[in-house]
Structure formats: structure tokens, C-alpha cells
JSON list of C-alpha atoms and ligand atoms in Angstrom, two decimals:
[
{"chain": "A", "resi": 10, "resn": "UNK", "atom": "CA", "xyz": [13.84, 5.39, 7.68]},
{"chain": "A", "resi": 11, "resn": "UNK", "atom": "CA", "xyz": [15.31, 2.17, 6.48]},
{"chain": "A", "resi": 12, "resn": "UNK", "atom": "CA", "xyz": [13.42, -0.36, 4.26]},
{"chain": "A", "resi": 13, "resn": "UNK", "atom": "CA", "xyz": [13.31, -2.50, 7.30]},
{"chain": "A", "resi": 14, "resn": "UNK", "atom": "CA", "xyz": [12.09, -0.33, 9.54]},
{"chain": "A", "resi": 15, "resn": "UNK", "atom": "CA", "xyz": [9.52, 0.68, 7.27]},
{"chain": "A", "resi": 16, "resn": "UNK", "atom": "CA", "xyz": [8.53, -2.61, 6.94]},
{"chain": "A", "resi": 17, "resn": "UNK", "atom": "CA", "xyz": [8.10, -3.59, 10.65]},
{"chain": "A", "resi": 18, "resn": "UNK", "atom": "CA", "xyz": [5.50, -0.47, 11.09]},
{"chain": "A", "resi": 19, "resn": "UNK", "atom": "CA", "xyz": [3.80, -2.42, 8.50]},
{"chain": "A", "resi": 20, "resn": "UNK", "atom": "CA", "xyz": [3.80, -5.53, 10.12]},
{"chain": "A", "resi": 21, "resn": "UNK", "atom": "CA", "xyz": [2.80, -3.31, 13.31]},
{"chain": "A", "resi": 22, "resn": "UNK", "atom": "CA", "xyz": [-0.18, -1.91, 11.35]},
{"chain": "A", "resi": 23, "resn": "UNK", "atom": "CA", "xyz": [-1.20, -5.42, 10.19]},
{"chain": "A", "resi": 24, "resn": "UNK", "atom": "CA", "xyz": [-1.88, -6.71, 14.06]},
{"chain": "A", "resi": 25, "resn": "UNK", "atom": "CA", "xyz": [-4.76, -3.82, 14.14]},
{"chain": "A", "resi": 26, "resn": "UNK", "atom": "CA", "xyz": [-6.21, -5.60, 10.47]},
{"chain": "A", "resi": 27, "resn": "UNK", "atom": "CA", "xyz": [-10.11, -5.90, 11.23]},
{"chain": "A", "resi": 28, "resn": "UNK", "atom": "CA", "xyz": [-10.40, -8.92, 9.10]},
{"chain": "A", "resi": 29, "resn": "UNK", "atom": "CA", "xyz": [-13.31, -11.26, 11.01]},
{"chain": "A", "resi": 30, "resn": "UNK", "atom": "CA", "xyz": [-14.22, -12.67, 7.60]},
{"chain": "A", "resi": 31, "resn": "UNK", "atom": "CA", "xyz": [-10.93, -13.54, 5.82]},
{"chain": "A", "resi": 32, "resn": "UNK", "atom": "CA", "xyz": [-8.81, -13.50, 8.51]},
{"chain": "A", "resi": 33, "resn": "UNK", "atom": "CA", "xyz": [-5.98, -12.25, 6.46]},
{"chain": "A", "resi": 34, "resn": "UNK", "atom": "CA", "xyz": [-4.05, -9.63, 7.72]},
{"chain": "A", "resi": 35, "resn": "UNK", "atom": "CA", "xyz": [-2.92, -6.58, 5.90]},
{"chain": "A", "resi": 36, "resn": "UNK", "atom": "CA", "xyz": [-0.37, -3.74, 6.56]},
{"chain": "A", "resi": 37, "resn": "UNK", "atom": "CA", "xyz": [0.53, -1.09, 4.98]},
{"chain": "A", "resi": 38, "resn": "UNK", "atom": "CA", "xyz": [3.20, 1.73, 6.20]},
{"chain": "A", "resi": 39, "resn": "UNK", "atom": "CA", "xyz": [3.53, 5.12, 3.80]},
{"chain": "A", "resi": 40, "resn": "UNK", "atom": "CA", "xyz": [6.41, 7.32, 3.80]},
{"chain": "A", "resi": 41, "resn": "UNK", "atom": "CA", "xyz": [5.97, 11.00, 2.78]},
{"chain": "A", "resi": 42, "resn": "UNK", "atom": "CA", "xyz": [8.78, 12.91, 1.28]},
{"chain": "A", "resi": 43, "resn": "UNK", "atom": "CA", "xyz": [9.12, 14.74, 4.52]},
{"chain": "A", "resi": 44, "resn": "UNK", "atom": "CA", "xyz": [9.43, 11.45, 6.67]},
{"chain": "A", "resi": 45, "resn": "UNK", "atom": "CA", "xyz": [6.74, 10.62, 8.31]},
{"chain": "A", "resi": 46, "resn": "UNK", "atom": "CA", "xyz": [5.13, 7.69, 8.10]},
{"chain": "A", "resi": 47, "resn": "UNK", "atom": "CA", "xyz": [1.14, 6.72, 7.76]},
{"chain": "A", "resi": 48, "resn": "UNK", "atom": "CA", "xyz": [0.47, 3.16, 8.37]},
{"chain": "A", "resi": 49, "resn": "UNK", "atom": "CA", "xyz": [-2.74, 1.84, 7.35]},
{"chain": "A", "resi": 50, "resn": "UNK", "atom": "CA", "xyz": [-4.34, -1.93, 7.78]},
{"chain": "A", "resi": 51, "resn": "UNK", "atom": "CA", "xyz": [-7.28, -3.43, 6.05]},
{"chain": "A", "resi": 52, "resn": "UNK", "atom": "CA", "xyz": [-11.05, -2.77, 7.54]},
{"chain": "A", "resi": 53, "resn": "UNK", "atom": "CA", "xyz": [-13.70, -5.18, 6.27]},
{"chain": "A", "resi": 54, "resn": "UNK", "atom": "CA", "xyz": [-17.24, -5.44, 6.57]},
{"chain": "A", "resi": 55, "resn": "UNK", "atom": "CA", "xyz": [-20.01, -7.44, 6.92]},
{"chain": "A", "resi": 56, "resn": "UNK", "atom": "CA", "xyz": [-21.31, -6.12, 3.62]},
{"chain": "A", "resi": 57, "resn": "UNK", "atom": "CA", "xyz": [-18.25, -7.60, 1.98]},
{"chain": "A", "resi": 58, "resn": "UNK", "atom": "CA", "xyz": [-17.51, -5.44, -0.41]},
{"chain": "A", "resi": 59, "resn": "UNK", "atom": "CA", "xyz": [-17.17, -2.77, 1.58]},
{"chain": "A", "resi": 60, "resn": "UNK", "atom": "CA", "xyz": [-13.90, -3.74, 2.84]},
{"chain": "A", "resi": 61, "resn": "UNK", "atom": "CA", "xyz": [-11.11, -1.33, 2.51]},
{"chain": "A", "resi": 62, "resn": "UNK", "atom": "CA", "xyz": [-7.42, -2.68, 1.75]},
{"chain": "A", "resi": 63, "resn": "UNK", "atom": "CA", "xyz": [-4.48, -1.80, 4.05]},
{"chain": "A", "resi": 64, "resn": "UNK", "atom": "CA", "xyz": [-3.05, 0.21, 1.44]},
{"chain": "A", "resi": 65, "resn": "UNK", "atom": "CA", "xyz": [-6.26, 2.87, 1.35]},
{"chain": "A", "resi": 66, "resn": "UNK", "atom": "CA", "xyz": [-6.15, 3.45, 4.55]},
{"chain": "A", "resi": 67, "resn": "UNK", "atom": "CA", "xyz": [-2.87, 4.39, 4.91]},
{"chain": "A", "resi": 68, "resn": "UNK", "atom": "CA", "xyz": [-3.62, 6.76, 2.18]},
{"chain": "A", "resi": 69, "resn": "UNK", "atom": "CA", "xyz": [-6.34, 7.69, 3.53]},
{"chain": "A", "resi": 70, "resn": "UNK", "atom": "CA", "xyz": [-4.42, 8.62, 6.68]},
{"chain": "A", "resi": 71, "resn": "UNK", "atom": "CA", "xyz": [-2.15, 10.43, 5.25]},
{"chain": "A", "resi": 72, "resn": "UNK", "atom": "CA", "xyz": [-3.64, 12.59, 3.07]},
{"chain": "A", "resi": 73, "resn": "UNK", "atom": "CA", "xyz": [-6.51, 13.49, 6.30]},
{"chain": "A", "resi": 74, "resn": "UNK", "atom": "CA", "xyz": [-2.74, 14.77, 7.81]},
{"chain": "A", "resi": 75, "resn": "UNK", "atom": "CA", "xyz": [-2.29, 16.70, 5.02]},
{"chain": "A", "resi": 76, "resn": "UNK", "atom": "CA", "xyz": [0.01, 14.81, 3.21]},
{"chain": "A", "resi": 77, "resn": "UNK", "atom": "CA", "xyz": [0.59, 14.08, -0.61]},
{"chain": "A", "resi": 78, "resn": "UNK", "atom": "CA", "xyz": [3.93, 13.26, -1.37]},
{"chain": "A", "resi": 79, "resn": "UNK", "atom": "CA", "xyz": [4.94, 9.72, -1.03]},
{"chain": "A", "resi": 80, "resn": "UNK", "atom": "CA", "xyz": [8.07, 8.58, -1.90]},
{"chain": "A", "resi": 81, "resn": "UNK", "atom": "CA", "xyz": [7.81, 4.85, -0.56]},
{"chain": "A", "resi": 82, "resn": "UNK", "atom": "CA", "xyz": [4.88, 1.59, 0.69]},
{"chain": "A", "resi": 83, "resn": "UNK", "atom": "CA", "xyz": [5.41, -1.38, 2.46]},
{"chain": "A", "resi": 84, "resn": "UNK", "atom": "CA", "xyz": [2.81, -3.85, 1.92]},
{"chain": "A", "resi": 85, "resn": "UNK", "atom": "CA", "xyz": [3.34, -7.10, 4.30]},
{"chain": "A", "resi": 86, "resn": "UNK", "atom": "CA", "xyz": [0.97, -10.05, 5.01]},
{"chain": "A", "resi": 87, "resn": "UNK", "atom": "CA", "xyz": [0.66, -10.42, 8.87]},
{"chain": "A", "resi": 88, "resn": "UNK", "atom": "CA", "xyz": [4.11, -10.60, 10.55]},
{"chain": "A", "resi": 89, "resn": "UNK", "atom": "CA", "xyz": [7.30, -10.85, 9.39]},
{"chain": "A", "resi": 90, "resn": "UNK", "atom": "CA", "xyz": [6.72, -13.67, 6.93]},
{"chain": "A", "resi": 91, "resn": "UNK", "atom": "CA", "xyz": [8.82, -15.41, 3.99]},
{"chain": "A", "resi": 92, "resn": "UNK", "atom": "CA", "xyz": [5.89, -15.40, 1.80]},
{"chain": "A", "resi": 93, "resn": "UNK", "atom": "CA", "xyz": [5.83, -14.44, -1.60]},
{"chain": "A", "resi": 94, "resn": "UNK", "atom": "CA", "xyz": [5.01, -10.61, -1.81]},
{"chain": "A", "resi": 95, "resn": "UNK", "atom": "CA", "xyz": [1.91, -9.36, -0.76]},
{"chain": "A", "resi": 96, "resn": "UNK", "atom": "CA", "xyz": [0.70, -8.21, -3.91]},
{"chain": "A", "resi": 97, "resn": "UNK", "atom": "CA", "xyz": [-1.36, -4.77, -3.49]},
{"chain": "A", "resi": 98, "resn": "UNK", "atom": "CA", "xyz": [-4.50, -5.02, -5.27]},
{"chain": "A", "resi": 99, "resn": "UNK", "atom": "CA", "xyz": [-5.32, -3.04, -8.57]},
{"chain": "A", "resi": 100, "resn": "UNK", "atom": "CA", "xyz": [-7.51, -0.66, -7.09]},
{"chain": "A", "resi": 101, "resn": "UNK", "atom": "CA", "xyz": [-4.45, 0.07, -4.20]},
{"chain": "A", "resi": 102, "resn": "UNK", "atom": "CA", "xyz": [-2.17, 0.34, -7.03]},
{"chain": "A", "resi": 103, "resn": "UNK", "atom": "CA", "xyz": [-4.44, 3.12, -8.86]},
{"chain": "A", "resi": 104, "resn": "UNK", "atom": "CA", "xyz": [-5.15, 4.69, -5.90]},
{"chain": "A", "resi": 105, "resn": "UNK", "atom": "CA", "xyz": [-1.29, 4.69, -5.02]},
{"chain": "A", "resi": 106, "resn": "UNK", "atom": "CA", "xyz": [-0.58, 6.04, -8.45]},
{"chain": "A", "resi": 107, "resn": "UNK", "atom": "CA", "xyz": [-2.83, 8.81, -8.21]},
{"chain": "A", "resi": 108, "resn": "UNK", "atom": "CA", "xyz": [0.31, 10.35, -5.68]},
{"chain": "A", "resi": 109, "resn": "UNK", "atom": "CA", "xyz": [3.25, 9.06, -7.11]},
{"chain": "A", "resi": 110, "resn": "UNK", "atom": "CA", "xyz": [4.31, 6.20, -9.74]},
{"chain": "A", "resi": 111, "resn": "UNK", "atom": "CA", "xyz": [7.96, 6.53, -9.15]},
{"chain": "A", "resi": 112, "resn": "UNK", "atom": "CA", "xyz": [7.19, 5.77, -5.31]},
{"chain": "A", "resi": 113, "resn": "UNK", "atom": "CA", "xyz": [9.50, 2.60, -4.11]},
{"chain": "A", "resi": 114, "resn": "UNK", "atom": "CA", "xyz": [7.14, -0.64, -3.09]},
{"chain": "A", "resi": 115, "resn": "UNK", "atom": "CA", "xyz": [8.90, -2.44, -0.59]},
{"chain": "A", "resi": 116, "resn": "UNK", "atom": "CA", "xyz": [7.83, -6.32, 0.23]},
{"chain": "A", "resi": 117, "resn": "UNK", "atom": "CA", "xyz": [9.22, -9.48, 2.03]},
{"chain": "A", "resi": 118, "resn": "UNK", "atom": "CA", "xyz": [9.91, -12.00, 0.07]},
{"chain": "A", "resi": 119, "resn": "UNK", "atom": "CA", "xyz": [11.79, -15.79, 0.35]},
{"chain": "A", "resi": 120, "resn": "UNK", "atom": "CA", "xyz": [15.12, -13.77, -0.62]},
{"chain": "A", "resi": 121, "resn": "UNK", "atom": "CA", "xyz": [14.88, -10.74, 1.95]},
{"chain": "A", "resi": 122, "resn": "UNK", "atom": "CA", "xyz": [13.48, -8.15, 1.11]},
{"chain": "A", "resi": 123, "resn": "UNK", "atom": "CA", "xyz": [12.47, -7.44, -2.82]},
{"chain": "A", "resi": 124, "resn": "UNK", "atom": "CA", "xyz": [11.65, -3.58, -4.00]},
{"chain": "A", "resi": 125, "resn": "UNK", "atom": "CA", "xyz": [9.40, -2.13, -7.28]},
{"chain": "A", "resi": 126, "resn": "UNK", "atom": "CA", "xyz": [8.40, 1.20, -8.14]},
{"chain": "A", "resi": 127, "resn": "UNK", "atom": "CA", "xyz": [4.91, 1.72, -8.50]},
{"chain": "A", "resi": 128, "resn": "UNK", "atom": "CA", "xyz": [5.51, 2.12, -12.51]},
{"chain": "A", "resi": 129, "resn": "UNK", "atom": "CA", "xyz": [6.23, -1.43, -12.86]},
{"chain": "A", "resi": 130, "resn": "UNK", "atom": "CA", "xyz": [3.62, -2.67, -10.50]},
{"chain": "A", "resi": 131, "resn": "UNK", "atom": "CA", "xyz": [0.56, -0.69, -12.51]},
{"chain": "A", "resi": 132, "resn": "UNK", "atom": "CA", "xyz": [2.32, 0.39, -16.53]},
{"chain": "A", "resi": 133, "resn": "UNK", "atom": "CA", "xyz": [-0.08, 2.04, -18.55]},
{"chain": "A", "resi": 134, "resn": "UNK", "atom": "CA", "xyz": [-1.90, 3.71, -15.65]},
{"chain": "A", "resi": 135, "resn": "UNK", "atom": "CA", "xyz": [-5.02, 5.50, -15.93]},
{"chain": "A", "resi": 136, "resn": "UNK", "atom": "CA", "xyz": [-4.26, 9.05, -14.64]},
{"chain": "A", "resi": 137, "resn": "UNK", "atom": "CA", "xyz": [-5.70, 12.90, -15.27]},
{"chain": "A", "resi": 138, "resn": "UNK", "atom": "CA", "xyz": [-3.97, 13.75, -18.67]},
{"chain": "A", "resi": 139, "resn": "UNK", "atom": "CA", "xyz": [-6.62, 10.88, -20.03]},
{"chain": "A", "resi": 140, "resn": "UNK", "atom": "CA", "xyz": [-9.45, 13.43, -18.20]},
{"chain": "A", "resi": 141, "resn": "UNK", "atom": "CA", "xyz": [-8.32, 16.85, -20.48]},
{"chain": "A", "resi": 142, "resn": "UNK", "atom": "CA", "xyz": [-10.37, 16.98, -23.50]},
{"chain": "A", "resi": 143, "resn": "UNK", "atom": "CA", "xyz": [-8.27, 17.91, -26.40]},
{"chain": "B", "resi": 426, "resn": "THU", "atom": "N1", "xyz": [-6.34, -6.70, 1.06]},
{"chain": "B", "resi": 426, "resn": "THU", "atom": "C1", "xyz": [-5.59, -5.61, 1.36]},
{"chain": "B", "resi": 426, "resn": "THU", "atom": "O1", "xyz": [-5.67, -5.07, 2.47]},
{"chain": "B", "resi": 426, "resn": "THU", "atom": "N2", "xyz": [-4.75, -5.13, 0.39]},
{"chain": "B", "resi": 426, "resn": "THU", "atom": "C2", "xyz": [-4.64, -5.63, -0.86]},
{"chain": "B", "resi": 426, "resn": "THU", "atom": "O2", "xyz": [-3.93, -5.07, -1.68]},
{"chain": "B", "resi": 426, "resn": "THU", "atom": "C3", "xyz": [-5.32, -6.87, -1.20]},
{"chain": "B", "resi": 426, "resn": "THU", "atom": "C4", "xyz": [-6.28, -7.39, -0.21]},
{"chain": "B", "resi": 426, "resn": "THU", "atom": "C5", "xyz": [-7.26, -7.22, 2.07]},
{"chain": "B", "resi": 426, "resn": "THU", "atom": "C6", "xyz": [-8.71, -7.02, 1.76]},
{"chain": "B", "resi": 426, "resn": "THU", "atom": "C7", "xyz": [-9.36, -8.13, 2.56]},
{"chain": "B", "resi": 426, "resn": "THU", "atom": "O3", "xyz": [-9.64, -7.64, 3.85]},
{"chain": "B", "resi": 426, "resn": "THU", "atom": "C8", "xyz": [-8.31, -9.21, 2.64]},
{"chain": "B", "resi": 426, "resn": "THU", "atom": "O4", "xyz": [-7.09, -8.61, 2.24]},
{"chain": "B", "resi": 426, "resn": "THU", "atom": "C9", "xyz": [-8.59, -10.40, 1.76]},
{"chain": "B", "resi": 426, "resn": "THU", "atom": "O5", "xyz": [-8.84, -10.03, 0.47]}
]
């Protein structure tokens, strides 16, 4: 599975964004270690802040398969765009690192395509060592 590739199942997912109040489309496509992918696209709500980001759901999706290991995300906006990056919110990024900081973030961007680990997107990441009492 090519960066590419990954990111067109994103761009795939993002067509199925239920987005009626921002109209801003959202997809996300997960790769697991064993290489499948679990694409995911944002669900809002008429009680706004219910709305879950592209990112969750592919989480979401994955992990319902059975599936923890993630070694890679591409986040898009809509179709194939030469936006700037479609940032992931902070609470994807959490969620995200929850699985796997050293996971690869792939995005378009005006120069192609532009790649991150998790780690750089989120430093200083909450995570369970913080939960063990000493
Ligand atoms: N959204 C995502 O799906 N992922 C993000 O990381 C940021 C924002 C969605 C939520 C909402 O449906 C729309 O984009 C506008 O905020």
C-alpha cells in the first residue's frame, strides 16, 4: 500500500462525510500493521458537538475489526486537493496516539505529498504511564 494509494481511499472515504452543517469534507484511511486498511469520514450532528472527526471513525472501525496496530493515516480534505494539510484535530491526534506515536501521517500538500509521524504532530502526549501512581 503506497502513500498514494492510501491517500485516494481517503479521499474515497471523504465523499461518504455526513457534513450538512459545515459542509467540509473529511477522510481518513488507517493502515494496520497487517495491511488492511479502515477508512473513516466525519459524522456530524445536529447537536453540534456531537460530531465525530474522520479520523475517529476510522479508529473506531478498526479497532470494532479487531485491530490495534497502526502503522500509518491519511487525513485529506474532500478530493484530491492542493490545499495546505488537513490538520487532524487535537482530540484525533490523542486518540491516534493512544495506538501508536511513531505511526506515519500522510497529507496532500502544494508540494505533493508531505509525511509526519504522529510524535511530531502531538510531543508531550498525554498517555497511561501519567495514569500509574508511583
Ligand atoms: N473534522 C474532522 O473530521 N477531522 C479533524 O481532524 C478536524 C475536523 C471535521 C469535523 C467537522 O465535521 C468538520 O471537520 C468541520 O470542523
Amino acid at each position: 500500500m503506497t502513500h498514494e494509494e492510501l491517500l485516494a481511499l481517503a479521499e474515497r472515504a471523504a465523499e461518504h462525510a455526513y457534513c450538512p452543517y459545515s459542509d467540509f469534507r473529511v477522510g481518513a484511511a488507517l493502515l494496520t500493521l497487517s495491511g488492511e486498511v479502515f477508512c473513516g469520514c466525519n459524522v456530524e450532528n445536529a447537536s453540534y458537538g456531537l460530531t465525530i472527526c474522520a479520523e475517529r471513525t476510522a479508529v473506531g472501525a478498526a479497532v470494532v475489526a479487531g485491530h490495534r496496530q497502526f502503522s500509518a493515516i491519511a487525513i485529506v480534505q474532500g478530493a484530491a486537493s492542493s490545499l495546505e494539510p488537513c490538520w487532524p484535530c487535537g482530540a484525533c491526534r490523542q486518540v491516534l496516539a493512544e495506538f501508536n506515536l511513531d505511526m506515519t501521517v500522510i497529507f496532500r500538500a502544494p508540494e505533493g505529498l508531505r509525511t509526519m509521524t504522529l510524535r511530531e504532530l502531538l510531543p508531550h502526549s498525554f498517555d497511561v504511564t501519567r495514569l500509574q501512581v508511583p
